[in-house]
Short mmCIF file of C-alpha atoms in Angstrom, two decimals:
data_model
loop_
_atom_site.label_atom_id
_atom_site.label_comp_id
_atom_site.label_asym_id
_atom_site.label_seq_id
_atom_site.Cartn_x
_atom_site.Cartn_y
_atom_site.Cartn_z
CA UNK A 24 0.00 0.00 0.00
CA UNK A 25 3.07 2.25 0.07
CA UNK A 26 6.75 2.24 0.95
CA UNK A 27 8.37 0.72 4.01
CA UNK A 28 7.86 2.88 7.09
CA UNK A 29 5.26 5.18 5.50
CA UNK A 30 2.71 4.25 8.19
CA UNK A 31 5.14 4.28 11.15
CA UNK A 32 3.55 7.20 13.04
CA UNK A 33 -0.10 6.52 12.26
CA UNK A 34 -2.37 5.13 14.98
CA UNK A 35 -5.99 4.09 15.51
CA UNK A 36 -6.46 3.11 11.87
CA UNK A 37 -10.11 2.46 11.05
CA UNK A 38 -12.23 3.84 8.20
CA UNK A 39 -9.99 6.87 8.62
CA UNK A 40 -6.69 7.13 10.34
CA UNK A 41 -4.78 9.53 12.52
CA UNK A 42 -1.58 11.02 11.24
CA UNK A 43 1.14 12.19 13.63
CA UNK A 44 -0.61 15.59 14.00
CA UNK A 45 -3.87 13.99 15.22
CA UNK A 46 -5.68 14.76 11.98
CA UNK A 47 -8.01 12.13 10.58
CA UNK A 48 -7.23 11.66 6.91
CA UNK A 49 -9.15 9.87 4.21
CA UNK A 50 -7.64 7.36 1.79
CA UNK A 51 -9.91 6.19 -1.02
CA UNK A 52 -9.79 2.47 -1.81
CA UNK A 53 -10.22 1.27 -5.39
CA UNK A 54 -11.56 -2.19 -4.48
CA UNK A 55 -8.37 -3.84 -5.76
CA UNK A 56 -6.17 -3.30 -2.70
CA UNK A 57 -4.81 0.13 -3.58
CA UNK A 58 -5.32 3.42 -1.76
CA UNK A 59 -5.07 6.99 -2.91
CA UNK A 60 -4.85 10.15 -0.82
CA UNK A 61 -8.26 11.71 -0.24
CA UNK A 62 -7.35 14.54 2.14
CA UNK A 63 -8.11 15.48 5.75
CA UNK A 64 -11.56 15.06 7.30
CA UNK A 65 -11.04 17.98 9.69
CA UNK A 66 -8.47 20.39 10.98
CA UNK A 67 -5.16 19.44 12.56
CA UNK A 68 -5.67 18.13 16.07
CA UNK A 69 -9.48 17.97 15.82
CA UNK A 70 -9.43 14.27 16.75
CA UNK A 71 -6.65 14.42 19.37
CA UNK A 72 -8.77 13.46 22.41
CA UNK A 73 -11.26 11.09 20.80
CA UNK A 74 -11.01 7.42 21.68
CA UNK A 75 -12.51 4.08 20.67
CA UNK A 76 -13.12 5.30 17.13
CA UNK A 77 -14.83 2.83 14.84
CA UNK A 78 -16.55 2.82 11.48
CA UNK A 79 -19.87 1.49 10.27
CA UNK A 80 -23.05 2.48 8.50
CA UNK A 81 -24.81 3.92 11.54
CA UNK A 82 -27.56 5.80 9.71
CA UNK A 83 -28.42 3.14 7.10
CA UNK A 84 -27.55 5.16 3.99
CA UNK A 85 -24.98 2.67 2.66
CA UNK A 86 -22.00 4.98 3.36
CA UNK A 87 -19.31 4.62 6.01
CA UNK A 88 -19.77 6.71 9.14
CA UNK A 89 -17.40 7.26 12.09
CA UNK A 90 -18.32 6.91 15.77
CA UNK A 91 -16.21 7.47 18.84
CA UNK A 92 -16.03 8.78 22.36
CA UNK A 93 -15.42 12.52 22.44
CA UNK A 94 -13.23 14.36 24.99
CA UNK A 95 -16.27 14.74 27.30
CA UNK A 96 -16.81 10.93 27.28
CA UNK A 97 -19.94 11.10 25.14
CA UNK A 98 -20.32 8.68 22.25
CA UNK A 99 -20.95 10.61 19.05
CA UNK A 100 -21.11 9.81 15.38
CA UNK A 101 -20.30 11.62 12.19
CA UNK A 102 -22.16 10.69 9.01
CA UNK A 103 -20.01 10.06 5.96
CA UNK A 104 -21.03 11.23 2.49
CA UNK A 105 -19.16 8.47 0.63
CA UNK A 106 -16.61 10.93 -0.73
CA UNK A 107 -14.40 11.47 2.32
CA UNK A 108 -16.43 14.12 4.14
CA UNK A 109 -17.97 13.72 7.59
CA UNK A 110 -20.92 15.62 9.03
CA UNK A 111 -22.22 15.83 12.61
CA UNK A 112 -24.62 12.96 13.21
CA UNK A 113 -25.30 13.26 16.93
#
């Protein structure tokens, strides 16, 4: 999926992943095992204090959504639009 060591500082990889600056970034899959850069899903550090992040189709629209526990220990979800953007879901 890339060169040796390219993923060394990433953590909490799920439907998105956290880069070393605590930014969730989007990589588009082509269905054949290859990824391409899709860009950030928020500002740098926006996801720094979230935990237990997971992905699923939580609103039933057939697109991947993200859920996690926010810094105040409330479980929240963000609806995905299928093109790398997330929107507040509650």
